[in-house]
Coordinates of N, CA and C in Angstrom, one line a residue:
G243 N -24.1 0.7 12.8 CA -24.8 0.2 11.7 C -23.9 -0.5 10.8
Q244 N -24.4 -1.2 9.7 CA -23.7 -2.0 8.8 C -24.1 -1.6 7.4
V245 N -23.1 -1.5 6.5 CA -23.3 -1.3 5.1 C -22.6 -2.5 4.3
S246 N -23.3 -3.2 3.4 CA -22.6 -4.3 2.7 C -22.9 -4.1 1.2
T247 N -21.9 -4.2 0.4 CA -22.1 -4.1 -1.1 C -21.1 -5.2 -1.7
G248 N -21.4 -5.5 -3.0 CA -20.6 -6.4 -3.8 C -19.3 -5.7 -4.2
N249 N -19.5 -4.6 -5.0 CA -18.4 -3.7 -5.5 C -18.7 -2.3 -5.0
A250 N -17.7 -1.5 -4.8 CA -17.9 -0.1 -4.5 C -16.9 0.8 -5.3
F251 N -17.4 1.9 -5.8 CA -16.6 2.8 -6.7 C -16.7 4.2 -6.0
I252 N -15.5 4.7 -5.7 CA -15.3 6.1 -5.1 C -14.5 6.9 -6.2
G253 N -15.2 7.8 -6.8 CA -14.5 8.5 -7.9 C -14.4 7.6 -9.2
H254 N -15.6 7.2 -9.7 CA -15.6 6.3 -10.9 C -15.4 7.1 -12.2
E255 N -16.2 8.1 -12.4 CA -16.1 9.0 -13.6 C -16.2 10.4 -13.2
G256 N -15.5 10.8 -12.1 CA -15.4 12.1 -11.6 C -14.8 12.1 -10.2
E257 N -15.2 13.2 -9.5 CA -14.7 13.4 -8.1 C -15.6 12.6 -7.1
G258 N -14.9 11.9 -6.2 CA -15.7 11.2 -5.2 C -15.0 11.1 -3.9
T259 N -15.7 11.3 -2.7 CA -15.1 11.1 -1.4 C -16.0 10.3 -0.5
F260 N -15.5 9.4 0.2 CA -16.2 8.6 1.2 C -15.5 8.7 2.5
T261 N -16.2 9.2 3.6 CA -15.6 9.3 4.9 C -16.3 8.4 5.8
Q262 N -15.6 7.5 6.5 CA -16.1 6.6 7.5 C -15.7 7.0 8.9
N263 N -16.7 7.3 9.7 CA -16.4 7.7 11.1 C -16.9 6.7 12.1
G264 N -17.2 5.4 11.7 CA -17.6 4.4 12.6 C -18.3 3.3 11.9
D265 N -18.9 2.4 12.6 CA -19.8 1.3 12.1 C -18.9 0.4 11.2
T266 N -19.6 -0.4 10.4 CA -18.9 -1.5 9.6 C -19.3 -1.3 8.2
H267 N -18.3 -1.3 7.3 CA -18.5 -1.3 5.8 C -17.9 -2.5 5.2
T268 N -18.7 -3.4 4.7 CA -18.2 -4.7 4.1 C -18.4 -4.7 2.6
I269 N -17.3 -4.9 1.9 CA -17.4 -5.0 0.4 C -17.0 -6.4 0.1
T270 N -17.9 -7.2 -0.4 CA -17.7 -8.6 -0.6 C -16.8 -8.9 -1.8
N271 N -16.7 -7.9 -2.7 CA -15.8 -8.1 -3.9 C -14.7 -7.1 -3.9
T272 N -14.9 -6.0 -4.6 CA -13.8 -5.1 -4.9 C -14.1 -3.7 -4.6
L273 N -13.2 -2.9 -4.0 CA -13.3 -1.5 -3.8 C -12.4 -0.8 -4.8
Y274 N -13.0 0.1 -5.6 CA -12.2 0.9 -6.6 C -12.2 2.4 -6.1
I275 N -11.0 3.0 -6.0 CA -10.9 4.4 -5.6 C -10.1 5.1 -6.6
G276 N -10.8 5.9 -7.4 CA -10.1 6.6 -8.6 C -10.1 5.6 -9.7
N277 N -11.1 5.4 -10.5 CA -11.2 4.3 -11.4 C -10.9 4.6 -12.8
K278 N -11.6 5.5 -13.5 CA -11.4 5.7 -14.9 C -10.3 6.8 -15.1
T279 N -9.5 6.5 -16.1 CA -8.4 7.4 -16.5 C -8.8 8.8 -16.9
G280 N -8.2 9.8 -16.4 CA -8.4 11.1 -16.9 C -9.7 11.8 -16.4
V281 N -10.6 11.1 -15.7 CA -11.8 11.7 -15.3 C -12.1 11.4 -13.8
S282 N -11.3 10.6 -13.2 CA -11.6 10.2 -11.8 C -10.6 10.6 -10.8
N283 N -11.1 11.0 -9.6 CA -10.2 11.3 -8.5 C -11.0 10.9 -7.3
G284 N -10.7 9.8 -6.6 CA -11.4 9.3 -5.5 C -10.6 9.3 -4.2
T285 N -11.3 9.5 -3.1 CA -10.7 9.6 -1.8 C -11.5 8.8 -0.8
Y286 N -10.9 7.9 0.0 CA -11.6 7.2 1.1 C -10.9 7.6 2.3
R287 N -11.6 8.1 3.3 CA -11.1 8.5 4.6 C -11.7 7.5 5.7
L288 N -10.8 6.8 6.3 CA -11.2 5.9 7.4 C -10.7 6.5 8.7
N289 N -11.6 7.0 9.5 CA -11.3 7.6 10.8 C -11.6 6.6 12.0
L290 N -12.8 6.0 11.9 CA -13.2 5.0 12.9 C -14.0 3.9 12.3
G291 N -14.2 2.8 12.9 CA -15.0 1.7 12.4 C -14.2 0.6 11.7
Q292 N -14.9 -0.2 11.0 CA -14.3 -1.3 10.3 C -14.6 -1.3 8.8
L293 N -13.6 -1.5 8.0 CA -13.7 -1.6 6.6 C -13.1 -2.9 6.1
S294 N -13.8 -3.7 5.3 CA -13.2 -4.9 4.8 C -13.6 -5.0 3.3
A295 N -12.7 -5.6 2.5 CA -12.9 -5.8 1.1 C -12.1 -7.1 0.7
S296 N -12.5 -7.7 -0.4 CA -11.8 -8.8 -1.0 C -10.5 -8.3 -1.7
N297 N -10.7 -7.3 -2.5 CA -9.6 -6.6 -3.2 C -9.8 -5.1 -3.3
E298 N -8.7 -4.4 -3.4 CA -8.8 -2.9 -3.5 C -7.9 -2.4 -4.6
Y299 N -8.4 -1.5 -5.4 CA -7.6 -0.8 -6.4 C -7.7 0.7 -6.1
I300 N -6.5 1.3 -5.8 CA -6.5 2.7 -5.5 C -5.7 3.3 -6.6
G301 N -6.4 4.0 -7.5 CA -5.7 4.5 -8.7 C -5.7 3.4 -9.7
Y302 N -6.8 3.1 -10.3 CA -7.0 1.9 -11.2 C -6.5 2.2 -12.6
G303 N -7.2 3.1 -13.4 CA -6.7 3.5 -14.7 C -7.0 2.4 -15.7
G304 N -6.3 2.5 -16.9 CA -6.4 1.5 -17.9 C -7.5 1.8 -18.9
Y305 N -8.1 3.0 -18.9 CA -9.1 3.3 -19.9 C -8.6 4.1 -21.1
Y306 N -7.3 4.4 -21.1 CA -6.7 5.0 -22.3 C -7.3 6.4 -22.7
S307 N -7.7 7.1 -21.7 CA -8.0 8.5 -22.0 C -6.9 9.4 -21.5
T308 N -7.1 10.7 -21.6 CA -6.0 11.6 -21.2 C -6.0 11.8 -19.6
G309 N -4.8 11.8 -19.1 CA -4.7 12.1 -17.7 C -4.8 10.8 -16.8
P310 N -4.3 10.9 -15.6 CA -4.2 9.7 -14.7 C -5.5 9.5 -14.0
A311 N -5.7 8.3 -13.5 CA -6.8 8.0 -12.6 C -6.2 8.0 -11.2
R312 N -6.7 8.9 -10.3 CA -6.0 9.2 -9.0 C -6.9 8.6 -7.9
G313 N -6.3 7.9 -7.0 CA -7.0 7.4 -5.8 C -6.2 7.6 -4.6
T314 N -6.9 7.9 -3.5 CA -6.2 8.3 -2.2 C -6.9 7.6 -1.1
F315 N -6.2 6.9 -0.2 CA -6.8 6.3 1.0 C -6.1 6.9 2.2
I316 N -6.8 7.5 3.1 CA -6.3 8.1 4.3 C -6.9 7.4 5.5
Q317 N -6.0 6.8 6.3 CA -6.5 6.1 7.5 C -5.9 6.8 8.8
T318 N -6.8 7.3 9.6 CA -6.3 7.8 10.9 C -6.7 7.0 12.1
G319 N -7.6 6.0 11.8 CA -8.0 5.0 12.9 C -8.8 3.9 12.3
G320 N -9.5 3.2 13.2 CA -10.3 2.1 12.7 C -9.5 0.9 12.3
T321 N -10.2 -0.1 11.7 CA -9.6 -1.4 11.2 C -9.9 -1.5 9.8
H322 N -8.9 -1.8 9.0 CA -9.0 -1.9 7.5 C -8.4 -3.3 7.1
T323 N -9.2 -4.1 6.6 CA -8.8 -5.5 6.2 C -9.1 -5.8 4.7
V324 N -8.1 -6.2 4.0 CA -8.2 -6.6 2.6 C -7.8 -8.1 2.6
T325 N -8.8 -8.9 2.2 CA -8.6 -10.4 2.3 C -7.5 -10.8 1.3
N326 N -7.5 -10.2 0.1 CA -6.5 -10.7 -0.9 C -5.5 -9.6 -1.1
N327 N -5.6 -8.7 -2.1 CA -4.6 -7.8 -2.5 C -5.1 -6.3 -2.6
L328 N -4.2 -5.4 -2.2 CA -4.4 -4.0 -2.4 C -3.4 -3.5 -3.3
Y329 N -3.8 -2.7 -4.4 CA -2.9 -2.2 -5.4 C -3.0 -0.7 -5.4
L330 N -1.8 -0.1 -5.3 CA -1.6 1.4 -5.5 C -1.1 1.7 -6.8
G331 N -1.9 2.2 -7.8 CA -1.4 2.5 -9.1 C -1.4 1.2 -9.9
Y332 N -2.6 0.7 -10.3 CA -2.7 -0.6 -10.9 C -2.2 -0.6 -12.4
W333 N -2.8 0.2 -13.3 CA -2.3 0.3 -14.6 C -1.3 1.4 -14.7
D334 N -0.7 1.5 -15.9 CA 0.4 2.5 -16.1 C -0.1 4.0 -15.8
D335 N -1.4 4.2 -16.1 CA -1.9 5.6 -15.8 C -2.6 5.7 -14.5
G336 N -2.4 4.8 -13.6 CA -3.0 4.8 -12.3 C -2.1 5.4 -11.3
V337 N -2.6 6.3 -10.4 CA -1.8 6.9 -9.4 C -2.5 6.7 -8.0
G338 N -1.9 5.9 -7.1 CA -2.5 5.6 -5.9 C -1.6 5.9 -4.7
T339 N -2.3 6.5 -3.6 CA -1.6 6.9 -2.4 C -2.3 6.3 -1.2
Y340 N -1.6 5.7 -0.3 CA -2.1 5.2 1.0 C -1.3 5.9 2.1
T341 N -2.0 6.7 2.9 CA -1.4 7.4 4.1 C -2.1 6.9 5.3
I342 N -1.3 6.4 6.3 CA -1.8 5.9 7.5 C -1.1 6.5 8.7
S343 N -1.9 7.0 9.7 CA -1.3 7.6 10.9 C -1.8 6.9 12.1
G344 N -2.8 6.0 12.0 CA -3.3 5.3 13.2 C -4.2 4.2 12.7
G345 N -4.7 3.4 13.7 CA -5.5 2.3 13.4 C -4.8 1.0 13.0
T346 N -5.5 0.0 12.4 CA -4.9 -1.2 12.0 C -5.2 -1.5 10.6
F347 N -4.2 -2.0 9.9 CA -4.3 -2.3 8.5 C -3.8 -3.7 8.2
N348 N -4.6 -4.6 7.6 CA -4.1 -6.0 7.4 C -4.5 -6.3 5.9
T349 N -3.6 -6.9 5.2 CA -3.8 -7.4 3.8 C -2.9 -8.5 3.5
R350 N -3.3 -9.4 2.6 CA -2.4 -10.5 2.1 C -1.3 -9.9 1.3
G351 N -1.6 -9.2 0.2 CA -0.6 -8.6 -0.6 C -0.8 -7.1 -0.7
M352 N 0.3 -6.3 -0.7 CA 0.3 -4.9 -0.9 C 1.2 -4.5 -2.0
Y353 N 0.7 -4.0 -3.1 CA 1.5 -3.7 -4.3 C 1.6 -2.2 -4.4
V354 N 2.7 -1.6 -4.0 CA 2.9 -0.2 -4.1 C 3.6 0.2 -5.4
G355 N 2.7 0.6 -6.3 CA 3.2 0.8 -7.7 C 3.2 -0.5 -8.4
N356 N 2.0 -1.0 -8.8 CA 1.9 -2.2 -9.5 C 2.5 -2.0 -10.9
N357 N 1.8 -1.4 -11.8 CA 2.3 -0.9 -13.1 C 2.4 0.6 -13.1
G358 N 1.5 1.3 -12.3 CA 1.5 2.7 -12.3 C 2.3 3.2 -11.1
S359 N 1.9 4.4 -10.6 CA 2.7 5.0 -9.5 C 1.9 4.8 -8.2
G360 N 2.7 4.4 -7.2 CA 2.1 4.1 -5.9 C 2.9 4.7 -4.8
S361 N 2.3 5.2 -3.7 CA 3.0 5.7 -2.6 C 2.4 5.3 -1.3
L362 N 3.2 4.7 -0.4 CA 2.8 4.3 0.9 C 3.5 5.3 1.9
N363 N 2.6 6.0 2.7 CA 3.2 7.0 3.6 C 2.7 6.6 5.1
I364 N 3.7 6.3 5.9 CA 3.4 6.0 7.3 C 3.8 7.2 8.1
T365 N 2.8 8.0 8.6 CA 3.1 9.3 9.2 C 3.1 9.2 10.8
D366 N 2.8 8.1 11.4 CA 2.8 8.0 12.8 C 3.2 6.5 13.2
P367 N 4.1 6.3 14.1 CA 4.5 4.9 14.5 C 3.4 4.2 15.2
A368 N 2.3 4.8 15.5 CA 1.2 4.2 16.2 C 0.4 3.3 15.2
A369 N 0.6 3.5 13.9 CA -0.1 2.7 12.9 C 0.4 1.2 13.0
K370 N -0.6 0.3 12.9 CA -0.3 -1.1 13.0 C -0.6 -1.7 11.6
I371 N 0.5 -2.2 11.0 CA 0.4 -2.7 9.6 C 0.9 -4.1 9.6
T372 N 0.1 -5.0 9.0 CA 0.5 -6.4 8.8 C 0.1 -6.8 7.4
V373 N 1.1 -7.4 6.7 CA 1.0 -7.9 5.3 C 1.7 -9.2 5.2
S374 N 1.3 -10.0 4.1 CA 2.0 -11.2 3.8 C 3.1 -10.9 2.8
L375 N 2.7 -10.1 1.8 CA 3.7 -9.8 0.7 C 3.7 -8.3 0.6
L376 N 4.9 -7.7 0.6 CA 5.1 -6.2 0.4 C 5.9 -6.1 -0.8
H377 N 5.3 -5.5 -1.9 CA 5.9 -5.4 -3.2 C 6.0 -3.9 -3.6
F378 N 7.2 -3.5 -3.9 CA 7.4 -2.1 -4.5 C 7.8 -2.2 -5.9
G379 N 6.9 -1.7 -6.8 CA 7.1 -1.7 -8.2 C 8.1 -0.6 -8.7
P380 N 8.4 -0.6 -10.0 CA 9.4 0.4 -10.5 C 9.1 1.9 -10.1
K381 N 7.7 2.2 -10.0 CA 7.3 3.5 -9.7 C 6.7 3.6 -8.3
G382 N 7.2 2.7 -7.4 CA 6.7 2.7 -6.0 C 7.5 3.7 -5.2
A383 N 6.9 4.2 -4.1 CA 7.5 5.2 -3.2 C 7.1 4.9 -1.8
L384 N 8.0 5.2 -0.8 CA 7.7 5.0 0.6 C 8.3 6.1 1.4
T385 N 7.4 6.7 2.3 CA 7.9 7.6 3.3 C 7.5 7.0 4.6
A386 N 8.3 7.2 5.6 CA 8.0 6.6 7.0 C 8.7 7.5 8.0
V387 N 8.0 7.7 9.1 CA 8.6 8.4 10.3 C 9.4 7.4 11.1
P388 N 10.4 7.9 11.8 CA 11.2 7.0 12.7 C 10.3 6.2 13.6
G389 N 10.5 4.9 13.8 CA 9.7 4.1 14.6 C 8.6 3.4 13.9
A390 N 8.4 3.6 12.6 CA 7.4 2.9 11.8 C 7.7 1.4 11.7
V391 N 6.7 0.6 11.8 CA 6.9 -0.8 11.8 C 5.9 -1.5 10.8
I392 N 6.3 -2.5 10.1 CA 5.4 -3.3 9.3 C 5.7 -4.8 9.7
H393 N 4.7 -5.5 10.1 CA 4.8 -6.9 10.3 C 4.5 -7.7 9.0
I394 N 5.3 -8.6 8.7 CA 5.1 -9.4 7.5 C 5.0 -10.9 7.9
S395 N 3.8 -11.5 7.7 CA 3.5 -12.8 8.2 C 2.4 -13.5 7.3
P396 N 2.7 -14.6 6.7 CA 4.0 -15.1 6.3 C 4.7 -14.1 5.4
S397 N 5.9 -14.3 5.1 CA 6.7 -13.2 4.7 C 7.4 -13.2 3.4
A398 N 7.2 -12.1 2.6 CA 8.0 -11.9 1.4 C 8.1 -10.4 1.1
F399 N 9.3 -9.9 0.8 CA 9.5 -8.5 0.5 C 10.1 -8.5 -0.9
E400 N 9.5 -7.7 -1.8 CA 9.9 -7.6 -3.2 C 10.2 -6.2 -3.6
N401 N 11.3 -5.9 -4.2 CA 11.6 -4.5 -4.6 C 12.1 -4.5 -6.0
E402 N 11.3 -3.8 -6.9 CA 11.7 -3.7 -8.3 C 12.1 -2.2 -8.6
S403 N 12.2 -1.4 -7.5 CA 12.6 0.0 -7.7 C 14.1 0.1 -8.1
T404 N 14.4 1.1 -8.9 CA 15.8 1.4 -9.2 C 16.1 2.8 -8.7
D405 N 15.2 3.4 -7.9 CA 15.4 4.8 -7.4 C 15.4 4.7 -5.8
P406 N 16.6 4.7 -5.2 CA 16.7 4.7 -3.8 C 16.1 5.9 -3.1
N407 N 16.0 7.0 -3.8 CA 15.4 8.2 -3.2 C 13.9 8.0 -3.0
A408 N 13.3 7.3 -3.9 CA 11.8 7.0 -3.8 C 11.5 6.2 -2.6
L409 N 12.4 5.3 -2.2 CA 12.2 4.5 -1.0 C 13.0 4.9 0.1
A410 N 13.3 6.2 0.3 CA 14.1 6.6 1.4 C 13.5 6.3 2.7
G411 N 12.2 6.1 2.8 CA 11.5 5.8 4.0 C 12.0 4.5 4.6
L412 N 12.6 3.6 3.8 CA 13.1 2.4 4.4 C 14.0 2.6 5.5
S413 N 14.8 3.7 5.5 CA 15.8 3.9 6.5 C 15.2 4.1 7.9
N414 N 13.9 4.5 8.0 CA 13.2 4.7 9.3 C 12.3 3.5 9.6
L415 N 12.3 2.5 8.8 CA 11.3 1.4 8.9 C 11.9 0.1 9.6
E416 N 11.1 -0.5 10.4 CA 11.4 -1.8 10.9 C 10.5 -2.8 10.3
L417 N 11.0 -3.8 9.6 CA 10.3 -4.9 9.1 C 10.4 -6.1 10.0
I418 N 9.3 -6.6 10.5 CA 9.3 -7.8 11.4 C 8.8 -9.0 10.7
F419 N 9.7 -9.9 10.3 CA 9.3 -11.1 9.6 C 8.8 -12.1 10.7
E420 N 7.6 -12.6 10.5 CA 7.0 -13.5 11.5 C 6.7 -14.8 10.8
G421 N 7.5 -15.8 10.9 CA 7.3 -17.1 10.2 C 7.4 -18.2 11.2
G422 N 7.9 -19.3 10.7 CA 8.1 -20.5 11.6 C 9.3 -21.3 11.0
N423 N 9.5 -22.5 11.7 CA 10.7 -23.3 11.3 C 10.5 -23.8 9.9
A424 N 9.3 -24.0 9.4 CA 9.1 -24.6 8.1 C 8.9 -23.6 7.0
D425 N 9.0 -22.3 7.3 CA 8.7 -21.2 6.4 C 10.0 -20.7 5.7
T426 N 9.9 -20.4 4.4 CA 11.0 -19.8 3.7 C 10.5 -18.4 3.4
D427 N 11.2 -17.4 3.9 CA 10.7 -16.0 3.8 C 11.7 -15.2 2.9
P428 N 11.4 -14.9 1.6 CA 12.4 -14.2 0.8 C 12.4 -12.7 1.1
F429 N 13.6 -12.1 1.0 CA 13.7 -10.7 1.2 C 14.7 -10.2 0.1
E430 N 14.2 -9.4 -0.8 CA 15.0 -8.9 -2.0 C 15.8 -7.6 -1.5
V431 N 17.1 -7.7 -1.7 CA 17.9 -6.6 -1.4 C 18.2 -5.8 -2.7
G432 N 17.8 -4.5 -2.6 CA 17.9 -3.7 -3.9 C 19.2 -2.8 -3.9
G433 N 20.0 -2.8 -2.8 CA 21.1 -1.8 -2.8 C 22.3 -2.3 -3.5
E434 N 23.2 -1.4 -3.8 CA 24.5 -1.7 -4.4 C 25.5 -2.1 -3.3
D435 N 26.4 -3.1 -3.6 CA 27.4 -3.5 -2.6 C 28.6 -2.6 -2.7
Y436 N 28.7 -1.7 -1.7 CA 29.8 -0.8 -1.6 C 30.9 -1.4 -0.6
G437 N 30.8 -2.6 -0.2 CA 31.8 -3.2 0.7 C 31.6 -2.6 2.1
P438 N 32.7 -2.7 2.9 CA 32.6 -2.2 4.3 C 32.7 -0.7 4.4
S439 N 31.7 0.0 3.9 CA 31.7 1.4 3.9 C 30.3 2.0 4.3
W440 N 30.4 3.1 5.0 CA 29.1 3.7 5.5 C 28.3 4.2 4.3
I441 N 28.9 4.4 3.1 CA 28.1 4.9 2.0 C 27.0 4.0 1.6
G442 N 27.2 2.7 1.9 CA 26.2 1.7 1.5 C 24.9 1.9 2.4
L443 N 25.0 2.6 3.5 CA 23.8 2.9 4.3 C 23.2 4.2 4.1
D444 N 23.7 5.0 3.2 CA 23.1 6.3 2.8 C 22.1 6.1 1.7
R445 N 20.8 6.1 1.9 CA 19.8 5.7 0.9 C 20.1 4.3 0.5
N446 N 20.4 4.1 -0.8 CA 20.8 2.8 -1.3 C 19.9 1.7 -0.8
F447 N 18.6 2.0 -0.7 CA 17.6 1.0 -0.2 C 17.9 0.4 1.2
A448 N 18.7 1.1 2.0 CA 19.1 0.6 3.3 C 17.8 0.6 4.2
L449 N 17.6 -0.6 4.8 CA 16.5 -0.8 5.7 C 16.9 -0.4 7.2
G450 N 16.1 0.3 7.9 CA 16.4 0.6 9.3 C 16.7 -0.6 10.2
T451 N 15.7 -1.5 10.2 CA 15.8 -2.7 11.1 C 15.1 -3.9 10.4
L452 N 15.7 -5.0 10.4 CA 15.1 -6.3 10.0 C 15.0 -7.2 11.2
T453 N 13.9 -7.6 11.6 CA 13.7 -8.5 12.8 C 13.1 -9.8 12.3

């Protein structure tokens, strides 16, 4: 079957959970998961099927009430496509988490901790992830198992974090930049230059593999 909506809210002013075990869910505009500050806690579980949206906000916030707006996306399978951008922790009081263990995830831009707190967790190397821009904000975090891979095409990697422990998952990650002869693909290096010493590869935003 097919479900199509303009906007979708999971956990708008309270608790909300949506579980997709197949079929096609099309959101022509925006998906909000955990929308209003202090009163919302939303979870989307994608196990099978296809989900597509123009933009997604996981942990939106910005309503100036007490407590955070929490959003969680858990993908174990299926295909998840975001035409434009996905934000984890959009406003200062937004908290967003994306955990993926399988299936396929594609988006143009992924902002892990836009202004709020965001966490990307890759728990199985079987997950297939392709983005054009991968951005880690000051409160962004990454965990990844050995063998985890993210394809970036066309390619940009931005890192505003000053906490190498929060991005410790980089040490297990392979970033594959897929461009062409006419493409300029920026990669921001966040680590401190320790010279020819192994200490520079201990946390320090050290990336496992760049291809």
